[in-house]
Every structure is written in structure tokens, then in C-alpha cells.
Amino acid sequence: MVTCAGELLLVILRVVGGHPSFAEVYKTEWTPENMLELRDRVTDLSVHSLFLGRGESFALSAREYPAIKRNQ
């Protein structure tokens, strides 16, 4: 899970042969029954970049940190 631009996103990291191969990112939403539902798959993070690690993740704005490139 990571917050990005005020939204809570679920990141699913796919592992092939013991090594991370790619990630899928989904918007999430809480239902009235307090269940977390996956919504749309995110394919564009606009001006943000996701940084994924083991047990932690974060997002930064490329506008605020010009040294980084946005995810495309």
C-alpha cells in the first residue's frame, strides 16, 4: 500500500524466478461494510514516481523533486 496524490494505492509486485519482474497498481476504496475493494488499475501516475522496497514504499512528486523522473 502507498499513498500517492491523496489516494491509497495497492501495489502488487510480481515475482518471476525469485526476482521482481513488474508491478501492478490499483486504486482502492472502502465499502460501507469496511471492506477494501480494488477499483481501476492505475497506468499513469501523472507527475509522481513510486519507490518500492521490501516492506515499505512511497511516492514523490517530480515537480517537488526535479532530480527524479516520473513513472511512465
Backbone as numpy.savetxt, mean C-alpha at the origin, in Angstrom:
# Nx Ny Nz CAx CAy CAz Cx Cy Cz
-0.65 -3.67 6.25 -1.50 -2.50 6.25 -0.61 -1.26 6.25
-1.06 -0.25 5.52 -0.30 1.01 5.47 -1.29 2.14 5.23
-1.04 3.28 5.83 -1.85 4.46 5.55 -1.16 5.26 4.46
-1.97 5.71 3.51 -1.45 6.47 2.38 -2.50 7.47 1.96
-2.16 8.74 2.00 -3.07 9.82 1.59 -4.40 9.75 2.35
-4.34 9.41 3.64 -5.53 9.37 4.46 -6.38 8.12 4.32
-5.90 7.13 3.58 -6.64 5.88 3.42 -5.84 4.73 4.00
-6.56 3.72 4.49 -5.94 2.50 4.98 -5.89 1.50 3.84
-4.68 1.07 3.49 -4.49 0.14 2.38 -3.97 -1.19 2.89
-4.39 -2.25 2.24 -3.88 -3.59 2.53 -2.90 -3.94 1.42
-1.68 -4.31 1.80 -0.66 -4.70 0.84 -0.46 -6.20 0.95
-0.62 -6.90 -0.16 -0.40 -8.34 -0.20 0.88 -8.58 -0.98
1.88 -9.08 -0.30 3.18 -9.33 -0.92 3.23 -10.79 -1.37
3.42 -10.99 -2.65 3.50 -12.35 -3.21 4.95 -12.82 -3.15
5.13 -14.05 -2.71 6.47 -14.62 -2.58 6.56 -15.82 -3.52
7.60 -15.83 -4.34 7.86 -16.93 -5.26 9.28 -17.43 -5.00
9.40 -18.70 -4.70 10.72 -19.28 -4.45 11.42 -18.68 -3.25
10.65 -18.23 -2.26 11.23 -17.67 -1.05 11.60 -16.20 -1.15
11.37 -15.58 -2.30 11.72 -14.18 -2.49 10.48 -13.38 -2.90
10.32 -12.18 -2.38 9.18 -11.34 -2.79 9.24 -11.08 -4.29
8.11 -11.26 -4.97 8.12 -11.04 -6.42 7.31 -9.81 -6.81
6.13 -9.61 -6.20 5.35 -8.40 -6.48 4.33 -8.20 -5.38
3.76 -7.02 -5.36 2.77 -6.69 -4.32 1.48 -6.23 -4.98
0.37 -6.55 -4.34 -0.94 -6.04 -4.74 -1.43 -5.15 -3.60
-2.07 -4.03 -3.96 -2.53 -3.07 -2.97 -4.03 -2.88 -3.14
-4.76 -2.92 -2.03 -6.22 -2.78 -2.07 -6.68 -1.72 -1.08
-7.71 -0.97 -1.47 -8.38 -0.07 -0.53 -9.22 -0.93 0.40
-9.40 -0.47 1.62 -10.19 -1.22 2.59 -11.32 -0.34 3.12
-12.31 -1.00 3.69 -13.44 -0.28 4.29 -14.02 -1.13 5.41
-14.39 -0.48 6.51 -15.03 -1.18 7.62 -16.53 -1.23 7.37
-17.12 -2.40 7.58 -18.57 -2.56 7.43 -19.25 -2.19 8.75
-20.57 -2.01 8.73 -21.29 -1.75 9.98 -21.11 -2.86 11.03
-20.78 -4.09 10.56 -20.57 -5.22 11.47 -19.12 -5.30 11.95
-18.34 -4.23 11.74 -16.93 -4.17 12.12 -16.08 -5.24 11.44
-16.40 -5.53 10.19 -15.60 -6.44 9.37 -14.82 -5.59 8.38
-13.60 -5.97 8.12 -12.78 -5.26 7.16 -13.01 -5.87 5.78
-13.39 -5.04 4.81 -13.64 -5.53 3.45 -12.63 -4.93 2.49
-12.22 -5.75 1.52 -11.37 -5.24 0.47 -12.24 -4.57 -0.57
-11.80 -3.45 -1.04 -12.52 -2.71 -2.08 -11.71 -2.77 -3.36
-11.49 -1.66 -3.97 -10.81 -1.59 -5.25 -9.32 -1.89 -5.12
-8.79 -2.54 -6.16 -7.34 -2.73 -6.24 -6.74 -1.38 -6.64
-5.67 -1.00 -5.97 -5.01 0.27 -6.24 -3.90 0.03 -7.26
-3.95 0.74 -8.37 -2.92 0.60 -9.39 -2.11 1.88 -9.57
-2.54 2.97 -8.95 -1.83 4.24 -9.05 -1.87 4.93 -7.69
-0.72 5.20 -7.15 -0.63 5.86 -5.85 -0.46 7.37 -5.97
-0.68 7.89 -7.16 -0.56 9.33 -7.41 0.87 9.75 -7.12
1.08 10.64 -6.17 2.42 11.16 -5.88 3.10 10.43 -4.72
2.57 9.30 -4.32 3.12 8.59 -3.16 3.99 7.40 -3.56
4.84 7.02 -2.64 5.68 5.84 -2.78 5.49 4.98 -1.54
5.31 3.68 -1.75 5.21 2.75 -0.64 6.57 2.12 -0.38
6.90 1.98 0.90 8.10 1.29 1.31 7.66 0.10 2.16
8.01 -1.08 1.71 7.57 -2.30 2.38 8.76 -3.02 2.98
8.59 -3.46 4.22 9.63 -4.22 4.89 9.00 -5.39 5.61
9.79 -6.10 6.33 9.26 -7.22 7.09 8.67 -6.68 8.39
7.36 -6.72 8.47 6.68 -6.29 9.69 6.38 -4.81 9.76
6.80 -4.04 8.76 6.46 -2.62 8.78 6.39 -2.08 7.36
5.64 -1.02 7.20 5.51 -0.37 5.91 5.11 1.08 6.14
5.41 1.93 5.15 5.00 3.32 5.25 4.93 3.92 3.85
4.26 5.03 3.76 4.12 5.74 2.49 4.61 7.17 2.67
5.28 7.67 1.63 5.76 9.04 1.64 5.30 9.74 0.37
5.11 11.03 0.48 4.74 11.85 -0.67 5.99 12.32 -1.39
6.05 12.10 -2.69 7.20 12.55 -3.49 7.23 14.07 -3.56
6.12 14.72 -3.34 6.10 16.19 -3.31 6.83 16.70 -2.07
6.61 16.03 -0.94 7.24 16.45 0.31 8.70 16.00 0.40
9.02 14.91 -0.28 10.37 14.35 -0.26 10.83 14.17 -1.71
11.34 15.22 -2.34 11.65 15.17 -3.76 12.77 14.19 -4.13
13.50 13.68 -3.17 14.55 12.72 -3.46 14.01 11.34 -3.83
12.72 11.08 -3.53 12.14 9.79 -3.87 11.25 9.94 -5.10
11.07 8.83 -5.80 10.18 8.80 -6.96 8.87 8.16 -6.54
7.79 8.60 -7.14 6.50 7.99 -6.85 6.42 6.60 -7.48
5.61 5.72 -6.88 5.38 4.40 -7.47 4.54 4.56 -8.73
4.88 3.81 -9.74 4.11 3.89 -10.98 3.54 2.55 -11.33
